[in-house]
PDB file of C-alpha atoms in Angstrom:
ATOM      1  CA  UNK A  88       0.035   0.124   0.091  1.00  0.00           C
ATOM      2  CA  UNK A  89       0.842   3.183  -0.163  1.00  0.00           C
ATOM      3  CA  UNK A  90       0.600   6.151   2.834  1.00  0.00           C
ATOM      4  CA  UNK A  91       0.087   9.588   2.612  1.00  0.00           C
ATOM      5  CA  UNK A  92       1.690  12.460   4.488  1.00  0.00           C
ATOM      6  CA  UNK A  93      -0.840  15.049   6.168  1.00  0.00           C
ATOM      7  CA  UNK A  94       0.809  18.404   5.313  1.00  0.00           C
ATOM      8  CA  UNK A  95      -0.990  21.596   7.726  1.00  0.00           C
ATOM      9  CA  UNK A  96      -0.454  24.638   6.510  1.00  0.00           C
ATOM     10  CA  UNK A  97      -0.823  27.867   8.823  1.00  0.00           C
ATOM     11  CA  UNK A  98      -1.554  30.956   6.926  1.00  0.00           C
ATOM     12  CA  UNK A  99       0.158  34.279   9.006  1.00  0.00           C
ATOM     13  CA  UNK A 100      -1.481  37.102   8.852  1.00  0.00           C
ATOM     14  CA  UNK A 101      -0.698  40.976   9.130  1.00  0.00           C
ATOM     15  CA  UNK A 102      -2.386  43.375  11.841  1.00  0.00           C
ATOM     16  CA  UNK A 103      -5.286  44.786  10.900  1.00  0.00           C
ATOM     17  CA  UNK A 104      -7.076  47.310  12.606  1.00  0.00           C
ATOM     18  CA  UNK A 105     -10.522  46.472  13.827  1.00  0.00           C
ATOM     19  CA  UNK A 106     -11.044  49.804  15.938  1.00  0.00           C
ATOM     20  CA  UNK A 107      -9.418  53.314  15.387  1.00  0.00           C
ATOM     21  CA  UNK A 108      -8.526  55.208  18.180  1.00  0.00           C
ATOM     22  CA  UNK A 109     -10.552  58.128  18.967  1.00  0.00           C
ATOM     23  CA  UNK A 110      -9.850  61.750  19.399  1.00  0.00           C
ATOM     24  CA  UNK A 111     -10.333  62.888  23.278  1.00  0.00           C
ATOM     25  CA  UNK A 112     -11.177  66.595  24.742  1.00  0.00           C
ATOM     26  CA  UNK A 113     -10.591  67.089  28.270  1.00  0.00           C
ATOM     27  CA  UNK A 114     -10.381  69.168  31.062  1.00  0.00           C
ATOM     28  CA  UNK A 115      -6.458  69.756  31.973  1.00  0.00           C
ATOM     29  CA  UNK A 116      -5.343  68.231  35.079  1.00  0.00           C
ATOM     30  CA  UNK A 117      -7.818  65.152  33.780  1.00  0.00           C
ATOM     31  CA  UNK A 118      -6.168  61.765  32.310  1.00  0.00           C
ATOM     32  CA  UNK A 119      -7.243  60.590  28.933  1.00  0.00           C
ATOM     33  CA  UNK A 120      -7.234  56.825  27.800  1.00  0.00           C
ATOM     34  CA  UNK A 121      -6.298  56.271  23.495  1.00  0.00           C
ATOM     35  CA  UNK A 122      -7.203  52.324  22.541  1.00  0.00           C
ATOM     36  CA  UNK A 123      -7.665  50.611  19.241  1.00  0.00           C
ATOM     37  CA  UNK A 124      -8.618  47.539  18.331  1.00  0.00           C
ATOM     38  CA  UNK A 125      -6.070  44.595  16.009  1.00  0.00           C
ATOM     39  CA  UNK A 126      -6.793  41.876  14.813  1.00  0.00           C
ATOM     40  CA  UNK A 127      -3.381  39.256  13.779  1.00  0.00           C
ATOM     41  CA  UNK A 128      -1.315  36.171  13.895  1.00  0.00           C
ATOM     42  CA  UNK A 129       0.338  37.235  17.511  1.00  0.00           C
ATOM     43  CA  UNK A 130       1.467  38.310  19.020  1.00  0.00           C
ATOM     44  CA  UNK A 131       0.920  41.804  17.699  1.00  0.00           C
ATOM     45  CA  UNK A 132       3.676  44.218  19.397  1.00  0.00           C
ATOM     46  CA  UNK A 133       2.376  48.208  19.753  1.00  0.00           C
ATOM     47  CA  UNK A 134       4.308  51.346  19.920  1.00  0.00           C
ATOM     48  CA  UNK A 135       2.208  54.836  20.407  1.00  0.00           C
ATOM     49  CA  UNK A 136       3.526  57.982  19.681  1.00  0.00           C
ATOM     50  CA  UNK A 137       2.763  61.296  19.828  1.00  0.00           C
ATOM     51  CA  UNK A 138       3.030  63.806  16.945  1.00  0.00           C
ATOM     52  CA  UNK A 139       5.062  61.541  15.329  1.00  0.00           C
ATOM     53  CA  UNK A 140       7.827  60.219  18.467  1.00  0.00           C
ATOM     54  CA  UNK A 141       7.660  57.249  20.415  1.00  0.00           C
ATOM     55  CA  UNK A 142       6.211  57.106  23.341  1.00  0.00           C
ATOM     56  CA  UNK A 143       8.136  54.862  25.620  1.00  0.00           C
ATOM     57  CA  UNK A 144       7.118  52.025  27.682  1.00  0.00           C
ATOM     58  CA  UNK A 145       3.659  52.358  25.160  1.00  0.00           C
ATOM     59  CA  UNK A 146       3.181  49.159  24.420  1.00  0.00           C
ATOM     60  CA  UNK A 147      -0.609  47.593  24.637  1.00  0.00           C
ATOM     61  CA  UNK A 148      -3.483  48.372  22.793  1.00  0.00           C
ATOM     62  CA  UNK A 149      -4.010  51.167  25.248  1.00  0.00           C
ATOM     63  CA  UNK A 150      -2.562  54.691  25.990  1.00  0.00           C
ATOM     64  CA  UNK A 151      -3.792  56.278  29.757  1.00  0.00           C
ATOM     65  CA  UNK A 152      -2.403  59.839  30.282  1.00  0.00           C
ATOM     66  CA  UNK A 153      -2.598  61.169  33.138  1.00  0.00           C
ATOM     67  CA  UNK A 154      -3.044  64.663  34.915  1.00  0.00           C
ATOM     68  CA  UNK A 155      -2.832  65.900  31.420  1.00  0.00           C
ATOM     69  CA  UNK A 156      -1.294  69.471  30.832  1.00  0.00           C
ATOM     70  CA  UNK A 157      -0.464  71.373  27.088  1.00  0.00           C
ATOM     71  CA  UNK A 158       2.573  69.660  27.256  1.00  0.00           C
ATOM     72  CA  UNK A 159       0.136  66.642  26.666  1.00  0.00           C
ATOM     73  CA  UNK A 160      -1.556  67.738  23.154  1.00  0.00           C
ATOM     74  CA  UNK A 161      -1.102  66.398  20.053  1.00  0.00           C
ATOM     75  CA  UNK A 162      -2.166  63.601  17.672  1.00  0.00           C
ATOM     76  CA  UNK A 163      -1.764  60.105  18.945  1.00  0.00           C
ATOM     77  CA  UNK A 164      -0.950  57.228  17.079  1.00  0.00           C
ATOM     78  CA  UNK A 165       0.117  53.927  16.852  1.00  0.00           C
ATOM     79  CA  UNK A 166       2.041  51.302  15.388  1.00  0.00           C
ATOM     80  CA  UNK A 167       1.459  47.313  15.337  1.00  0.00           C
ATOM     81  CA  UNK A 168       3.765  44.962  14.262  1.00  0.00           C
ATOM     82  CA  UNK A 169       3.754  41.287  13.744  1.00  0.00           C
ATOM     83  CA  UNK A 170       5.467  38.503  11.446  1.00  0.00           C
ATOM     84  CA  UNK A 171       3.544  39.590   8.429  1.00  0.00           C
ATOM     85  CA  UNK A 172       3.574  42.956   8.570  1.00  0.00           C
ATOM     86  CA  UNK A 173       2.930  46.679  10.038  1.00  0.00           C
ATOM     87  CA  UNK A 174       0.338  48.923   9.794  1.00  0.00           C
ATOM     88  CA  UNK A 175       0.140  52.498  11.372  1.00  0.00           C
ATOM     89  CA  UNK A 176      -3.342  53.839  12.923  1.00  0.00           C
ATOM     90  CA  UNK A 177      -5.164  57.121  12.197  1.00  0.00           C
ATOM     91  CA  UNK A 178      -4.049  60.196  13.714  1.00  0.00           C
ATOM     92  CA  UNK A 179      -6.490  60.787  17.024  1.00  0.00           C
ATOM     93  CA  UNK A 180      -6.078  64.448  18.572  1.00  0.00           C
ATOM     94  CA  UNK A 181      -6.097  65.065  22.139  1.00  0.00           C
ATOM     95  CA  UNK A 182      -7.200  68.536  23.551  1.00  0.00           C
ATOM     96  CA  UNK A 183      -7.679  70.786  26.460  1.00  0.00           C
ATOM     97  CA  UNK A 184     -11.012  72.837  26.992  1.00  0.00           C
ATOM     98  CA  UNK A 185     -11.466  75.348  28.962  1.00  0.00           C
ATOM     99  CA  UNK A 186     -13.114  74.564  32.437  1.00  0.00           C
ATOM    100  CA  UNK A 187     -16.013  75.909  32.730  1.00  0.00           C
ATOM    101  CA  UNK A 188     -17.731  77.549  36.094  1.00  0.00           C
ATOM    102  CA  UNK A 189     -20.310  77.531  38.008  1.00  0.00           C
ATOM    103  CA  UNK A 190     -21.718  78.354  41.433  1.00  0.00           C
ATOM    104  CA  UNK A 191     -24.890  76.343  43.891  1.00  0.00           C
ATOM    105  CA  UNK A 192     -26.662  77.466  46.888  1.00  0.00           C
ATOM    106  CA  UNK A 193     -29.319  76.229  48.826  1.00  0.00           C
ATOM    107  CA  UNK A 194     -32.323  78.481  50.406  1.00  0.00           C
ATOM    108  CA  UNK A 195     -30.402  77.399  53.927  1.00  0.00           C
ATOM    109  CA  UNK A 196     -26.884  74.932  54.796  1.00  0.00           C
ATOM    110  CA  UNK A 197     -29.262  73.893  57.436  1.00  0.00           C
ATOM    111  CA  UNK A 198     -32.119  71.388  57.160  1.00  0.00           C
ATOM    112  CA  UNK A 199     -33.324  68.918  59.895  1.00  0.00           C
ATOM    113  CA  UNK A 200     -33.965  65.371  59.331  1.00  0.00           C
ATOM    114  CA  UNK A 201     -37.952  65.875  59.727  1.00  0.00           C
ATOM    115  CA  UNK A 202     -37.875  67.659  56.157  1.00  0.00           C
ATOM    116  CA  UNK A 203     -39.464  65.602  53.580  1.00  0.00           C
ATOM    117  CA  UNK A 204     -39.935  67.874  50.468  1.00  0.00           C
ATOM    118  CA  UNK A 205     -37.132  68.275  48.256  1.00  0.00           C
ATOM    119  CA  UNK A 206     -34.887  71.096  48.936  1.00  0.00           C
ATOM    120  CA  UNK A 207     -33.571  72.610  45.343  1.00  0.00           C
ATOM    121  CA  UNK A 208     -30.653  74.053  44.490  1.00  0.00           C
ATOM    122  CA  UNK A 209     -29.844  77.385  42.853  1.00  0.00           C
ATOM    123  CA  UNK A 210     -27.180  76.864  39.773  1.00  0.00           C
ATOM    124  CA  UNK A 211     -25.591  79.672  38.040  1.00  0.00           C
ATOM    125  CA  UNK A 212     -23.002  79.193  34.850  1.00  0.00           C
ATOM    126  CA  UNK A 213     -22.067  75.460  33.687  1.00  0.00           C
ATOM    127  CA  UNK A 214     -25.342  73.542  32.828  1.00  0.00           C
ATOM    128  CA  UNK A 215     -25.290  69.758  32.242  1.00  0.00           C
ATOM    129  CA  UNK A 216     -23.443  68.981  35.513  1.00  0.00           C
ATOM    130  CA  UNK A 217     -23.857  66.013  37.763  1.00  0.00           C
ATOM    131  CA  UNK A 218     -24.294  66.619  41.389  1.00  0.00           C
ATOM    132  CA  UNK A 219     -22.923  63.853  44.496  1.00  0.00           C
ATOM    133  CA  UNK A 220     -21.703  64.161  48.102  1.00  0.00           C
ATOM    134  CA  UNK A 221     -18.667  64.037  50.631  1.00  0.00           C
ATOM    135  CA  UNK A 222     -18.981  61.660  52.672  1.00  0.00           C
ATOM    136  CA  UNK A 223     -22.070  59.580  51.180  1.00  0.00           C
ATOM    137  CA  UNK A 224     -25.644  59.789  53.196  1.00  0.00           C
ATOM    138  CA  UNK A 225     -26.987  63.113  51.761  1.00  0.00           C
ATOM    139  CA  UNK A 226     -30.144  62.626  49.639  1.00  0.00           C
ATOM    140  CA  UNK A 227     -29.001  64.603  46.356  1.00  0.00           C
ATOM    141  CA  UNK A 228     -30.308  63.961  43.308  1.00  0.00           C
ATOM    142  CA  UNK A 229     -27.470  63.376  40.621  1.00  0.00           C
ATOM    143  CA  UNK A 230     -29.040  65.813  38.030  1.00  0.00           C
ATOM    144  CA  UNK A 231     -31.187  68.203  39.212  1.00  0.00           C
ATOM    145  CA  UNK A 232     -29.276  69.064  43.003  1.00  0.00           C
ATOM    146  CA  UNK A 233     -32.132  68.415  45.293  1.00  0.00           C
ATOM    147  CA  UNK A 234     -31.768  67.186  48.786  1.00  0.00           C
ATOM    148  CA  UNK A 235     -33.592  65.525  50.865  1.00  0.00           C
ATOM    149  CA  UNK A 236     -33.356  65.909  54.352  1.00  0.00           C
ATOM    150  CA  UNK A 237     -35.746  63.252  55.547  1.00  0.00           C
ATOM    151  CA  UNK A 238     -33.855  60.767  53.825  1.00  0.00           C
ATOM    152  CA  UNK A 239     -30.279  62.025  54.797  1.00  0.00           C
ATOM    153  CA  UNK A 240     -28.089  60.508  57.999  1.00  0.00           C
ATOM    154  CA  UNK A 241     -27.436  63.594  59.691  1.00  0.00           C
ATOM    155  CA  UNK A 242     -24.294  65.657  59.449  1.00  0.00           C
ATOM    156  CA  UNK A 243     -21.573  67.468  57.645  1.00  0.00           C
ATOM    157  CA  UNK A 244     -21.939  67.366  53.605  1.00  0.00           C
ATOM    158  CA  UNK A 245     -20.202  69.018  50.853  1.00  0.00           C
ATOM    159  CA  UNK A 246     -22.323  69.232  47.864  1.00  0.00           C
ATOM    160  CA  UNK A 247     -20.580  69.080  44.810  1.00  0.00           C
ATOM    161  CA  UNK A 248     -21.149  69.944  41.517  1.00  0.00           C
ATOM    162  CA  UNK A 249     -19.095  68.586  38.633  1.00  0.00           C
ATOM    163  CA  UNK A 250     -18.712  68.982  35.051  1.00  0.00           C
ATOM    164  CA  UNK A 251     -18.264  66.175  32.565  1.00  0.00           C
ATOM    165  CA  UNK A 252     -15.787  67.137  29.157  1.00  0.00           C
ATOM    166  CA  UNK A 253     -17.116  65.223  26.330  1.00  0.00           C
ATOM    167  CA  UNK A 254     -13.785  62.344  26.341  1.00  0.00           C
ATOM    168  CA  UNK A 255     -16.128  61.637  30.117  1.00  0.00           C
ATOM    169  CA  UNK A 256     -13.616  63.322  32.327  1.00  0.00           C
ATOM    170  CA  UNK A 257     -15.089  64.766  35.394  1.00  0.00           C
ATOM    171  CA  UNK A 258     -14.208  68.004  37.070  1.00  0.00           C
ATOM    172  CA  UNK A 259     -15.406  69.012  40.358  1.00  0.00           C
ATOM    173  CA  UNK A 260     -16.687  73.062  39.610  1.00  0.00           C
ATOM    174  CA  UNK A 261     -18.768  73.918  42.699  1.00  0.00           C
ATOM    175  CA  UNK A 262     -18.946  73.105  46.474  1.00  0.00           C
ATOM    176  CA  UNK A 263     -21.494  74.095  49.262  1.00  0.00           C
ATOM    177  CA  UNK A 264     -21.697  73.182  52.883  1.00  0.00           C
ATOM    178  CA  UNK A 265     -24.575  71.438  54.126  1.00  0.00           C
ATOM    179  CA  UNK A 266     -26.270  70.526  57.530  1.00  0.00           C
ATOM    180  CA  UNK A 267     -28.958  67.867  58.327  1.00  0.00           C
ATOM    181  CA  UNK A 268     -29.825  68.372  61.881  1.00  0.00           C
ATOM    182  CA  UNK A 269     -31.693  65.639  63.889  1.00  0.00           C
ATOM    183  CA  UNK A 270     -34.935  66.572  64.081  1.00  0.00           C
ATOM    184  CA  UNK A 271     -35.780  66.875  68.055  1.00  0.00           C
ATOM    185  CA  UNK A 272     -37.819  64.226  69.678  1.00  0.00           C
ATOM    186  CA  UNK A 273     -39.988  64.991  72.450  1.00  0.00           C
ATOM    187  CA  UNK A 274     -40.312  63.059  75.734  1.00  0.00           C
ATOM    188  CA  UNK A 275     -43.312  64.248  78.103  1.00  0.00           C
ATOM    189  CA  UNK A 276     -42.815  62.769  81.903  1.00  0.00           C
ATOM    190  CA  UNK A 277     -46.189  62.549  83.498  1.00  0.00           C
ATOM    191  CA  UNK A 278     -46.102  61.857  87.341  1.00  0.00           C
ATOM    192  CA  UNK A 279     -49.183  61.223  89.756  1.00  0.00           C
ATOM    193  CA  UNK A 280     -50.333  60.933  93.208  1.00  0.00           C
ATOM    194  CA  UNK A 281     -51.502  58.157  94.889  1.00  0.00           C
ATOM    195  CA  UNK A 282     -55.084  58.763  95.931  1.00  0.00           C
TER     196      UNK A 282
END
């Protein structure tokens, strides 16, 4: 009889980018992350650059830049290499947008914990931000800024109002101190004489 040999062909493919990095617009001091998705024969080797200059230790599919200043703005791209070839991503810009301003106030700075009606905030300046309290325990609506004292734990809180950049970076632009006081309780003691 005759024997046949099995031949296995391994097809290696060059890198192909399936998702390009997106532009980032952030506030100064925020972080930004560029990411790329690629397919091809492993291993894929990544090298990010800013304005054509390679960034040291940027060898993964994501690049995060923290505490952004004007020095980090520019055009970012990544070169992806494997044994079959090289591909360069589209460039994605990193830019800083100016931080908006705002102020927030409530009708008072102290509220009794027996108040069940929402206490509205008065905001001037930047719209579209989010509200939260530090520490947690104050019932504050993240969209409207209204607080409900009866749903809050008595204590001192700082209500924060934060702007959100187009890239999702959140920065506090206003705050107000609010105190929730324990509502007084009345105890009635009655003494009766015998007879």
